[in-house]
């Protein structure tokens, strides 16, 4: 491993790109909630307008979600790599910090653990193993899981032409939008704190490092 590869990086530029796409997704998801409610309860010309709007907003949401997911995973990789470069040996490697999102069943809780480690080690590097994650992280992950489950159920119902799908998809999108807002707040704090650590050339003594799961 070269010295350059061990050097932590300032990720504010990357995070700014995540934020732009993230807020666009939150905005489109929020608009989608109202459009779905209009489709479920409106009639006549309003229902036709809502149907057209739902197609446009749906396409935008899919685009922003895809771009946001790619940028966010890149951010997870580099933020975790930063921690390892600072001798903050969190429980997952940079590669696994990304791969956990794609492994069935384990993806239900492993990404939360990675994020909790990111938060603790970035905001309290000297005592990170004893730092408890804030309650808003639990809200973030709970809302994300709830929104994903509701959206999956709604898509199955919509494929069967069931109108109940609209009523389930609306709260699903609301959960995902709320989850996105919390994540954007968390990620900005982590990125700003890591920027400060990079500027201070922070390194923790290797002997003091133990993964949180080993406590």
Tab-separated table of C-alpha atoms in Angstrom:
chain	number	residue	atom	x	y	z
A	1	UNK	CA	0.000	0.000	0.000
A	2	UNK	CA	1.452	3.360	-0.976
A	3	UNK	CA	1.654	6.343	1.300
A	4	UNK	CA	-0.841	8.187	-0.900
A	5	UNK	CA	-3.409	5.408	-0.533
A	6	UNK	CA	-3.069	5.642	3.276
A	7	UNK	CA	-3.668	9.392	3.303
A	8	UNK	CA	-7.177	10.452	4.423
A	9	UNK	CA	-9.093	12.601	1.963
A	10	UNK	CA	-11.322	15.616	2.364
A	11	UNK	CA	-14.718	14.358	1.169
A	12	UNK	CA	-16.689	17.594	1.289
A	13	UNK	CA	-16.761	17.835	-2.518
A	14	UNK	CA	-18.092	14.293	-2.835
A	15	UNK	CA	-20.606	14.863	-0.074
A	16	UNK	CA	-21.836	18.060	-1.751
A	17	UNK	CA	-22.691	15.979	-4.833
A	18	UNK	CA	-24.515	13.476	-2.609
A	19	UNK	CA	-26.461	16.335	-1.041
A	20	UNK	CA	-27.564	17.842	-4.341
A	21	UNK	CA	-28.889	14.548	-5.667
A	22	UNK	CA	-30.237	13.580	-2.251
A	23	UNK	CA	-32.326	16.714	-1.848
A	24	UNK	CA	-33.633	16.323	-5.389
A	25	UNK	CA	-34.748	12.809	-4.477
A	26	UNK	CA	-36.388	14.013	-1.257
A	27	UNK	CA	-38.219	16.738	-3.173
A	28	UNK	CA	-39.430	14.350	-5.877
A	29	UNK	CA	-40.494	11.754	-3.299
A	30	UNK	CA	-42.430	14.396	-1.355
A	31	UNK	CA	-44.140	15.533	-4.549
A	32	UNK	CA	-44.872	11.886	-5.304
A	33	UNK	CA	-46.763	11.502	-2.014
A	34	UNK	CA	-49.212	14.282	-2.930
A	35	UNK	CA	-49.557	13.050	-6.502
A	36	UNK	CA	-50.385	9.537	-5.312
A	37	UNK	CA	-53.007	10.873	-2.924
A	38	UNK	CA	-54.503	12.867	-5.790
A	39	UNK	CA	-54.592	9.724	-7.936
A	40	UNK	CA	-56.299	7.810	-5.146
A	41	UNK	CA	-59.003	10.340	-4.338
A	42	UNK	CA	-59.338	12.760	-7.273
A	43	UNK	CA	-61.459	12.290	-10.353
A	44	UNK	CA	-61.932	13.812	-13.781
A	45	UNK	CA	-59.385	16.282	-15.099
A	46	UNK	CA	-57.475	16.390	-11.818
A	47	UNK	CA	-56.996	12.636	-11.873
A	48	UNK	CA	-55.739	12.792	-15.468
A	49	UNK	CA	-53.271	15.557	-14.567
A	50	UNK	CA	-52.085	13.565	-11.554
A	51	UNK	CA	-51.569	10.488	-13.735
A	52	UNK	CA	-49.303	12.418	-16.108
A	53	UNK	CA	-47.444	13.997	-13.211
A	54	UNK	CA	-46.947	10.602	-11.568
A	55	UNK	CA	-45.103	9.306	-14.638
A	56	UNK	CA	-42.800	12.332	-14.778
A	57	UNK	CA	-42.091	12.374	-11.041
A	58	UNK	CA	-41.648	8.599	-10.998
A	59	UNK	CA	-38.985	8.782	-13.683
A	60	UNK	CA	-37.212	11.613	-11.862
A	61	UNK	CA	-37.312	9.701	-8.604
A	62	UNK	CA	-35.789	6.626	-10.225
A	63	UNK	CA	-33.020	8.745	-11.759
A	64	UNK	CA	-32.212	10.585	-8.532
A	65	UNK	CA	-32.341	7.360	-6.522
A	66	UNK	CA	-29.897	5.619	-8.855
A	67	UNK	CA	-27.459	8.541	-8.961
A	68	UNK	CA	-27.797	9.079	-5.218
A	69	UNK	CA	-27.180	5.404	-4.462
A	70	UNK	CA	-24.002	5.348	-6.562
A	71	UNK	CA	-22.628	8.540	-4.997
A	72	UNK	CA	-23.597	7.438	-1.491
A	73	UNK	CA	-21.844	4.081	-1.834
A	74	UNK	CA	-18.718	5.856	-3.070
A	75	UNK	CA	-18.985	8.114	-0.035
A	76	UNK	CA	-19.307	5.095	2.291
A	77	UNK	CA	-16.192	3.564	0.759
A	78	UNK	CA	-14.028	6.653	1.130
A	79	UNK	CA	-15.328	7.702	4.555
A	80	UNK	CA	-14.598	4.228	5.931
A	81	UNK	CA	-11.206	4.263	4.217
A	82	UNK	CA	-10.476	7.599	5.878
A	83	UNK	CA	-11.139	6.089	9.303
A	84	UNK	CA	-8.803	3.178	8.648
A	85	UNK	CA	-6.137	5.608	7.421
A	86	UNK	CA	-6.489	7.464	10.735
A	87	UNK	CA	-5.959	4.183	12.619
A	88	UNK	CA	-9.629	4.112	13.626
A	89	UNK	CA	-10.186	0.444	12.882
A	90	UNK	CA	-13.951	0.215	12.586
A	91	UNK	CA	-15.634	-3.158	12.193
A	92	UNK	CA	-15.887	-3.147	8.374
A	93	UNK	CA	-13.305	-2.587	5.673
A	94	UNK	CA	-14.052	0.068	3.030
A	95	UNK	CA	-15.091	-2.631	0.561
A	96	UNK	CA	-17.393	-4.388	3.008
A	97	UNK	CA	-18.929	-1.081	4.015
A	98	UNK	CA	-20.349	-1.086	0.477
A	99	UNK	CA	-20.969	-4.807	-0.025
A	100	UNK	CA	-23.188	-5.158	3.056
A	101	UNK	CA	-25.895	-3.211	1.200
A	102	UNK	CA	-26.168	-5.984	-1.412
A	103	UNK	CA	-26.131	-9.160	0.689
A	104	UNK	CA	-29.642	-10.533	1.344
A	105	UNK	CA	-30.758	-10.637	4.968
A	106	UNK	CA	-27.497	-9.143	6.257
A	107	UNK	CA	-28.421	-5.924	4.445
A	108	UNK	CA	-31.207	-5.493	7.020
A	109	UNK	CA	-28.774	-4.504	9.779
A	110	UNK	CA	-25.144	-4.468	8.630
A	111	UNK	CA	-25.364	-1.082	6.822
A	112	UNK	CA	-26.770	0.401	10.027
A	113	UNK	CA	-23.749	-0.887	11.950
A	114	UNK	CA	-21.380	0.568	9.359
A	115	UNK	CA	-23.142	3.933	9.603
A	116	UNK	CA	-23.130	3.885	13.403
A	117	UNK	CA	-19.375	3.240	13.345
A	118	UNK	CA	-18.880	6.053	10.831
A	119	UNK	CA	-20.772	8.459	13.056
A	120	UNK	CA	-19.041	7.457	16.285
A	121	UNK	CA	-15.486	7.311	14.926
A	122	UNK	CA	-15.832	10.552	12.973
A	123	UNK	CA	-17.472	12.637	15.696
A	124	UNK	CA	-15.717	11.167	18.758
A	125	UNK	CA	-12.483	9.614	17.478
A	126	UNK	CA	-10.768	9.379	20.870
A	127	UNK	CA	-13.647	7.550	22.576
A	128	UNK	CA	-15.540	6.166	19.586
A	129	UNK	CA	-15.832	2.600	20.890
A	130	UNK	CA	-17.749	3.864	23.912
A	131	UNK	CA	-19.891	6.323	21.978
A	132	UNK	CA	-23.551	5.365	21.611
A	133	UNK	CA	-25.200	6.203	18.330
A	134	UNK	CA	-27.810	8.985	18.533
A	135	UNK	CA	-31.493	8.127	18.373
A	136	UNK	CA	-31.901	9.826	15.000
A	137	UNK	CA	-29.758	7.098	13.412
A	138	UNK	CA	-32.306	4.527	14.549
A	139	UNK	CA	-35.097	6.658	13.121
A	140	UNK	CA	-33.190	6.920	9.848
A	141	UNK	CA	-32.768	3.184	9.444
A	142	UNK	CA	-36.259	2.346	10.703
A	143	UNK	CA	-37.868	4.773	8.266
A	144	UNK	CA	-35.705	3.490	5.430
A	145	UNK	CA	-36.687	-0.137	6.080
A	146	UNK	CA	-40.350	0.782	6.528
A	147	UNK	CA	-40.368	2.807	3.312
A	148	UNK	CA	-38.634	0.047	1.357
A	149	UNK	CA	-41.059	-2.618	2.601
A	150	UNK	CA	-44.158	-0.504	1.957
A	151	UNK	CA	-42.928	0.422	-1.519
A	152	UNK	CA	-42.287	-3.230	-2.385
A	153	UNK	CA	-45.763	-4.249	-1.223
A	154	UNK	CA	-47.315	-1.353	-3.143
A	155	UNK	CA	-45.519	-2.289	-6.356
A	156	UNK	CA	-46.866	-5.841	-6.131
A	157	UNK	CA	-50.394	-4.520	-5.650
A	158	UNK	CA	-50.068	-2.025	-8.495
A	159	UNK	CA	-48.895	-4.777	-10.833
A	160	UNK	CA	-52.159	-6.520	-10.000
A	161	UNK	CA	-54.062	-3.301	-10.775
A	162	UNK	CA	-55.135	-2.931	-7.135
A	163	UNK	CA	-55.979	0.666	-6.125
A	164	UNK	CA	-54.757	-0.119	-2.618
A	165	UNK	CA	-51.249	0.074	-3.992
A	166	UNK	CA	-51.499	3.861	-4.231
A	167	UNK	CA	-52.547	4.156	-0.589
A	168	UNK	CA	-49.603	2.019	0.515
A	169	UNK	CA	-47.032	3.608	-1.784
A	170	UNK	CA	-47.781	7.129	-0.505
A	171	UNK	CA	-46.702	6.465	3.114
A	172	UNK	CA	-43.829	4.389	1.770
A	173	UNK	CA	-42.488	7.377	-0.150
A	174	UNK	CA	-43.074	9.609	2.872
A	175	UNK	CA	-40.927	7.278	4.998
A	176	UNK	CA	-38.166	7.253	2.370
A	177	UNK	CA	-38.227	11.041	2.092
A	178	UNK	CA	-38.002	11.460	5.881
A	179	UNK	CA	-35.205	8.892	5.997
A	180	UNK	CA	-33.363	10.818	3.306
A	181	UNK	CA	-33.566	14.074	5.282
A	182	UNK	CA	-32.080	12.400	8.374
A	183	UNK	CA	-29.338	10.737	6.334
A	184	UNK	CA	-28.364	14.030	4.706
A	185	UNK	CA	-28.047	15.643	8.121
A	186	UNK	CA	-25.932	12.750	9.408
A	187	UNK	CA	-23.685	12.571	6.364
A	188	UNK	CA	-22.915	16.294	6.408
A	189	UNK	CA	-21.863	16.101	10.059
A	190	UNK	CA	-19.633	13.083	9.378
A	191	UNK	CA	-18.052	14.711	6.318
A	192	UNK	CA	-17.394	18.010	8.101
A	193	UNK	CA	-15.893	16.229	11.096
A	194	UNK	CA	-13.668	14.094	8.881
A	195	UNK	CA	-12.557	17.231	7.047
A	196	UNK	CA	-11.460	18.708	10.368
A	197	UNK	CA	-9.616	15.512	11.284
A	198	UNK	CA	-7.848	15.471	7.910
A	199	UNK	CA	-6.773	19.093	8.318
A	200	UNK	CA	-5.465	18.313	11.810
A	201	UNK	CA	-3.565	15.293	10.443
A	202	UNK	CA	-5.265	13.173	13.094
A	203	UNK	CA	-3.963	9.658	13.756
A	204	UNK	CA	-4.883	7.453	16.673
A	205	UNK	CA	-2.290	5.256	18.353
A	206	UNK	CA	-2.708	1.720	16.905
A	207	UNK	CA	-2.588	0.056	20.325
A	208	UNK	CA	-5.759	1.878	21.359
A	209	UNK	CA	-7.820	0.446	18.519
A	210	UNK	CA	-10.260	-2.394	18.866
A	211	UNK	CA	-13.416	-2.864	16.770
A	212	UNK	CA	-16.598	-2.005	18.645
A	213	UNK	CA	-17.842	-5.560	18.400
A	214	UNK	CA	-14.798	-6.754	20.393
A	215	UNK	CA	-15.704	-4.766	23.514
